[in-house]
Each structure stands twice: as structure tokens, then as C-alpha cells.
mmCIF file of C-alpha atoms and ligand atoms in Angstrom:
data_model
loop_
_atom_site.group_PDB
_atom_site.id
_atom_site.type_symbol
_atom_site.label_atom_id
_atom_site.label_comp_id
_atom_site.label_asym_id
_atom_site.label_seq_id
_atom_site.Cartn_x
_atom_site.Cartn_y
_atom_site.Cartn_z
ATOM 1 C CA UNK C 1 101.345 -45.751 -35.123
ATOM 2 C CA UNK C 2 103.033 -49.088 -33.716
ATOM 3 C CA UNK C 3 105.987 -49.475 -31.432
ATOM 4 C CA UNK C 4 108.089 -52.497 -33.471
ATOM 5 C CA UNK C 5 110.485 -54.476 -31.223
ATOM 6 C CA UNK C 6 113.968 -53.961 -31.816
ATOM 7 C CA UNK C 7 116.013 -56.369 -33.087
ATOM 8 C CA UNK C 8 119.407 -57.242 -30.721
ATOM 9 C CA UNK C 9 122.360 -58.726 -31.561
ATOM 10 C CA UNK C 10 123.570 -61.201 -32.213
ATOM 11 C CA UNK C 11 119.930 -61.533 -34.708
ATOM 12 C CA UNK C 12 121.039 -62.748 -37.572
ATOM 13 C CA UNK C 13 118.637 -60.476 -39.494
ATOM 14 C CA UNK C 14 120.648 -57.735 -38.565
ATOM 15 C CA UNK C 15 123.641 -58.506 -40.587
ATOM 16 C CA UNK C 16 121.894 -59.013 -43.785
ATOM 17 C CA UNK C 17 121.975 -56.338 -46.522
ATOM 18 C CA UNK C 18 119.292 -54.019 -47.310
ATOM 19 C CA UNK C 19 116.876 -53.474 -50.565
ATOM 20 C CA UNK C 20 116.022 -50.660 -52.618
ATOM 21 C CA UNK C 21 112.697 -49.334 -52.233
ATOM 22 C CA UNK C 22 110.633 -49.321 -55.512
ATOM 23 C CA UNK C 23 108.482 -46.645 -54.825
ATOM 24 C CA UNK C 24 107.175 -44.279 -51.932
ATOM 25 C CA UNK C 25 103.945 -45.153 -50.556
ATOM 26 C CA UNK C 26 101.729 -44.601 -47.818
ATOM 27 C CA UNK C 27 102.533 -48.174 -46.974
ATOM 28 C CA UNK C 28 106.445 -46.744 -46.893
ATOM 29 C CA UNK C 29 105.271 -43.550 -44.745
ATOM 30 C CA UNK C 30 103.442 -45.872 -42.674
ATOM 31 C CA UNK C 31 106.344 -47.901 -41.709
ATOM 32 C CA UNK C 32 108.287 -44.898 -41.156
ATOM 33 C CA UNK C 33 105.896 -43.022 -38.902
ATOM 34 C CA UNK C 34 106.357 -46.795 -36.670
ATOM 35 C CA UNK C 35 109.874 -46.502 -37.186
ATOM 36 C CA UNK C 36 110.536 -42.939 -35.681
ATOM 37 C CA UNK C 37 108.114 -43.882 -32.860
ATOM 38 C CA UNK C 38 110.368 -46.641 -31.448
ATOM 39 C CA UNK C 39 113.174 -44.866 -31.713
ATOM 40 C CA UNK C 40 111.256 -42.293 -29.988
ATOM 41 C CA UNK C 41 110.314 -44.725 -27.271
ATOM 42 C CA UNK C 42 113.476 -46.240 -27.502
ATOM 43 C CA UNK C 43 114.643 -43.294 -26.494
ATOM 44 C CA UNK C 44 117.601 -42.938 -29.494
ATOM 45 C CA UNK C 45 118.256 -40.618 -32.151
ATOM 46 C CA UNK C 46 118.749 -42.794 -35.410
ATOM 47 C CA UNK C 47 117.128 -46.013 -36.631
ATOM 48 C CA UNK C 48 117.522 -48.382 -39.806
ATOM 49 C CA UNK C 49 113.965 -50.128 -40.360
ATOM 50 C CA UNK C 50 116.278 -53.693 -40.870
ATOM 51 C CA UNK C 51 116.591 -53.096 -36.513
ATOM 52 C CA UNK C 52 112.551 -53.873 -36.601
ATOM 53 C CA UNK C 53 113.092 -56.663 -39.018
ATOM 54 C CA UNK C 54 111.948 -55.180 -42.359
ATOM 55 C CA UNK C 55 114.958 -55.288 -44.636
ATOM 56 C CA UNK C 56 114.819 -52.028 -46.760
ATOM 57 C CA UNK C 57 116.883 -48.995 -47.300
ATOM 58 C CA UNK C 58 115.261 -46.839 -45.035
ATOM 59 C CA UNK C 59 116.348 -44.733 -42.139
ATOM 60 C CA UNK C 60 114.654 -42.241 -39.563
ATOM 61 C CA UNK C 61 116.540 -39.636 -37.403
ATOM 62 C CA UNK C 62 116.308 -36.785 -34.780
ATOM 63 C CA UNK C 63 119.245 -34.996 -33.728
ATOM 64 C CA UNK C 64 117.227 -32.341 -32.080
ATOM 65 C CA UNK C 65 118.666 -31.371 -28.788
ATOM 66 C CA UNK C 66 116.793 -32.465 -25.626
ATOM 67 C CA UNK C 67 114.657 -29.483 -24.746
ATOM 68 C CA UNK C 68 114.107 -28.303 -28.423
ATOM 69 C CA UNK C 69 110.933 -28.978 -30.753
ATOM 70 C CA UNK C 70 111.514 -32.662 -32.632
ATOM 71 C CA UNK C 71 113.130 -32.742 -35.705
ATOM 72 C CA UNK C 72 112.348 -35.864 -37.862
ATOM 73 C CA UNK C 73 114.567 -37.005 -40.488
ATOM 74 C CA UNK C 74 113.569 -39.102 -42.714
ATOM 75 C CA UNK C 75 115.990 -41.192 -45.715
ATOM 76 C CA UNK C 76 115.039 -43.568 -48.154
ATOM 77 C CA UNK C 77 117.400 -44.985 -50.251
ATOM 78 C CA UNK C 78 120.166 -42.871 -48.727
ATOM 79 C CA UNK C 79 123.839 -43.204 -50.825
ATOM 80 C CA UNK C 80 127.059 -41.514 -50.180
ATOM 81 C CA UNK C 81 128.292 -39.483 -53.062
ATOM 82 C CA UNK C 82 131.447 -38.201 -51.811
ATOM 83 C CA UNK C 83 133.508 -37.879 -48.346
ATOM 84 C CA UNK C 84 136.578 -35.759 -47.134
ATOM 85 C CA UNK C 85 139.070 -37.580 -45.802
ATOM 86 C CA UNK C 86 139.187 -36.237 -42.434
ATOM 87 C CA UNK C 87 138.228 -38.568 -39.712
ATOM 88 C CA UNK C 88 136.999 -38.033 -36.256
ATOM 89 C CA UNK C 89 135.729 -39.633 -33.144
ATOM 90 C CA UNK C 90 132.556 -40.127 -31.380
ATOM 91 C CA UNK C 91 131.713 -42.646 -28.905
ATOM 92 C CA UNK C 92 128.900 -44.558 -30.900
ATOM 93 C CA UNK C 93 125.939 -46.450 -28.887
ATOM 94 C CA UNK C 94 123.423 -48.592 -30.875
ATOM 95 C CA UNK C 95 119.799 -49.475 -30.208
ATOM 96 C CA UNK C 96 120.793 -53.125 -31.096
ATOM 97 C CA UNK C 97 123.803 -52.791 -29.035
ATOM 98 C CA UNK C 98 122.167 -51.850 -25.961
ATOM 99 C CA UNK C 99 124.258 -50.295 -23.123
ATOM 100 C CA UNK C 100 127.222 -50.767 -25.166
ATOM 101 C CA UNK C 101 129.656 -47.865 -25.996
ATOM 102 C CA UNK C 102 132.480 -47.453 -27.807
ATOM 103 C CA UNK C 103 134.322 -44.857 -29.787
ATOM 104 C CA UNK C 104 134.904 -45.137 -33.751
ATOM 105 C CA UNK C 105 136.315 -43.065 -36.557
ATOM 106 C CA UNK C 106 134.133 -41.955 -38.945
ATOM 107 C CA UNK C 107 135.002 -39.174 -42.044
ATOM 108 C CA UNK C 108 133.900 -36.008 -40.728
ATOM 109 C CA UNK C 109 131.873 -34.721 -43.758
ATOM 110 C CA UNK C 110 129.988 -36.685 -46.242
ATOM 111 C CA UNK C 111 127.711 -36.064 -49.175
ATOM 112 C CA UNK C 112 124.541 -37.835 -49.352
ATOM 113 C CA UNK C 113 121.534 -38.279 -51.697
ATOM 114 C CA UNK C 114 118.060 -39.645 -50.695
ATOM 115 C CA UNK C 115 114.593 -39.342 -51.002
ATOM 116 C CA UNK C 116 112.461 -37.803 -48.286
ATOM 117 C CA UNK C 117 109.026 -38.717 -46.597
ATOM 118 C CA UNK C 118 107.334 -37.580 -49.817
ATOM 119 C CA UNK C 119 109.479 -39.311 -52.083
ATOM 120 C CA UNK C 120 111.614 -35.696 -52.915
ATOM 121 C CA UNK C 121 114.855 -36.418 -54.007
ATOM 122 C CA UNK C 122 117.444 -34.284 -51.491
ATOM 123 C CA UNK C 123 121.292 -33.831 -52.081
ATOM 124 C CA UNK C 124 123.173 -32.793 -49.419
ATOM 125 C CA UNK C 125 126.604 -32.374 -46.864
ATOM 126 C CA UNK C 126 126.525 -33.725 -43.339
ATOM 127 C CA UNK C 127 128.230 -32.775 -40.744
ATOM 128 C CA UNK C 128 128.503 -32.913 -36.961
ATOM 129 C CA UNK C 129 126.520 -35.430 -35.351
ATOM 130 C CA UNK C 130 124.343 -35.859 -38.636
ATOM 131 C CA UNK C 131 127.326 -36.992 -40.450
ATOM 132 C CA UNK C 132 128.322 -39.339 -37.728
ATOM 133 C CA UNK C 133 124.693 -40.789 -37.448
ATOM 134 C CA UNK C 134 123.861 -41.012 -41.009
ATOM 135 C CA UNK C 135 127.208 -43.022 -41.572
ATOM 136 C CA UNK C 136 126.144 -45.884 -39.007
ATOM 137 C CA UNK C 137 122.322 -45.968 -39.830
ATOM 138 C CA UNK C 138 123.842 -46.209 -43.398
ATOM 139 C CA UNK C 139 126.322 -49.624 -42.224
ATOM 140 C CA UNK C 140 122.723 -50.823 -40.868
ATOM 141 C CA UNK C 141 121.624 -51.112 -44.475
ATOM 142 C CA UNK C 142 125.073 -53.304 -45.682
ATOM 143 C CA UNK C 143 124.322 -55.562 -42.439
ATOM 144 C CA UNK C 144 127.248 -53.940 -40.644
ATOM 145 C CA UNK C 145 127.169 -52.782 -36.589
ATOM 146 C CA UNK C 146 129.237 -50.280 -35.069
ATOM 147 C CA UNK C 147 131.072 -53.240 -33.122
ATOM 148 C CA UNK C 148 132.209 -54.718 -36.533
ATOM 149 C CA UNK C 149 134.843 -52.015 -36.020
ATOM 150 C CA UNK C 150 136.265 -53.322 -32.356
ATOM 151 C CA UNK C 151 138.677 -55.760 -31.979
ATOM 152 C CA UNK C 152 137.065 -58.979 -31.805
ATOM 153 C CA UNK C 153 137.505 -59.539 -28.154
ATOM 154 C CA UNK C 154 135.858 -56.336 -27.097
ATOM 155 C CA UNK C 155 133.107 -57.420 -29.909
ATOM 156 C CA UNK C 156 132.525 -60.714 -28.102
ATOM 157 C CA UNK C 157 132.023 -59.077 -25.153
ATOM 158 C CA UNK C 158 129.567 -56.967 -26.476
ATOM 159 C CA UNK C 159 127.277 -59.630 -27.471
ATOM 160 C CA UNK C 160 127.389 -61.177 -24.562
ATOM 161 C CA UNK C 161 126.899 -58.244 -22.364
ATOM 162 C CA UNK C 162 123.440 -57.914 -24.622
ATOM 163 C CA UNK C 163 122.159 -61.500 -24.647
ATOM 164 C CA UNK C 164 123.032 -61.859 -20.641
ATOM 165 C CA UNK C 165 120.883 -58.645 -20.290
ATOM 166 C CA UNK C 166 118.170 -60.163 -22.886
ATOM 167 C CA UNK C 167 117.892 -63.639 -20.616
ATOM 168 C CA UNK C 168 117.346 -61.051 -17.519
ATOM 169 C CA UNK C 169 114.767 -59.278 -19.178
ATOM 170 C CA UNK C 170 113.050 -62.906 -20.603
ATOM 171 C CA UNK C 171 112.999 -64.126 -17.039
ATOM 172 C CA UNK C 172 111.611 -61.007 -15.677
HETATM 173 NI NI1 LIG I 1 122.657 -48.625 -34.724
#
């Protein structure tokens, strides 16, 4: 397994949409096994592979709690097939957002379809945390960040909290 450097905003790859995969390979489980990896290292709990620079509609995830046994998620081709109305808050951070916080709205419960790490097609309800994730690694895929959803100030000053902390980093 490789560790694949994240993607930051404001990279412009990260606002462009998604494909389809064709078909589920080991070249797909390969990328995916990287993918969960640097989010691992990261440390976060959700990553769209378009935040490593590969532009396809695939997601890892692992909402397992600190001290319990790792859960990886895997989604390829994930779509949303129905949602309840109901919205509620979390305060959302993003590995291409780094250090940046903010709370959004989000439906509460939503029904997805995808394919797994062995190319098995799974329908299902999220909820919780899983519902929350899976709905922002999914805005990954249409080129959309959680900031998209501030107002454009605190957006702004987002970006530039990131790149100032980038040029830090750069200059060692
Ligand atoms: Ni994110």
C-alpha cells in the first residue's frame, strides 16, 4: 500500500465532477486499499479518491470509534435513492479543509446504493454519523466541499487559513 498526498483547497481538481467506474478490479481494490491508508494516516474517517487526484466515484470510510477494532467501508459508485426530510447538524471538518470546522445541515437519513470492495451491489439506510459522512464524501464526487455551504466570507477565509498553513509547511 501507498500513502497518496492529499489534495487542498483551493486545487482545482477538487471541484471537478467524478466518473463512473466501469468495472471492479484489482487495479480498483488497489487504489482503495491506498485510499483508506491515507485517510488512516491522515488520521480522518472518510475519503473521496478525487482528494488524491484520481477522479472516480469512489469512497472509503471508518466510523469505528477510537479504541474499537477498524471498520472499513468501502463505496463505489455510491447514489442516493431516497432521503427524509429531516435535517440535522454536525460540525463537518474535511481532509482538504484542514483545521477548518464548521457546522452544516445535512438530512438525517438517507438511502444509498453502491457496490462494495468485491464489486457486490449493497442497498441500504444511513444514519448517524454514516449518514452525515456518506453525504459529504458523496458532494466530493459532484466537485462540491463542505465550505460551498458557508457564506462566502467565512469560505474565503477558509482557503486562506489552508494555503497560509500550506506556504508554512513548503518553507519548513
Ligand atoms: Ni471532505
Amino acid at each position: 500500500m501507498t500513502l497518496r498526498p492529499i489534495l487542498t483547497v483551493p486545487d482545482p481538481v477538487l471541484k471537478q465532477r467524478s466518473k463512473p467506474v466501469t468495472e471492479v478490479t484489482d487495479e480498483t481494490r488497489k487504489l482503495m486499499d491506498d485510499m483508506l491508508e491515507t485517510m488512516y494516516a491522515a488520521p480522518g474517517i472518510g475519503l473521496a479518491a478525487v482528494q488524491i487526484g484520481v477522479p472516480l466515484n469512489i469512497i472509503v470510510m471508518d466510523l469505528a470509534k477510537e479504541d474499537d477494532e477498524p471498520k472499513p467501508q468501502y463505496f463505489i459508485n455510491p447514489e442516493i435513492l431516497d432521503l427524509v426530510e429531516e435535517q440535522k447538524p454536525y460540525e463537518e471538518g474535511c481532509l482538504s479543509v484542514p483545521d477548518v470546522y464548521d457546522e452544516i445541515d445535512r438530512s438525517a437519513r438517507v438511502k444509498i446504493r453502491y457496490l462494495d470492495y468485491h464489486g457486490k451491489e449493497i442497498t441500504e439506510w444511513a444514519e448517524g454519523l454514516y449518514a452525515v459522512c456518506i453525504q459529504h464524501e458523496m458532494d466530493h464526487l459532484n466537485g462540491v466541499l463542505f465550505i460551498d455551504y458557508l457564506s462566502r466570507l467565512k469560505r474565503n477565509r477558509a482557503v486562506k487559513k489552508v494555503q497560509k498553513a500550506e506556504k508554512l509547511k513548503e518553507a519548513g
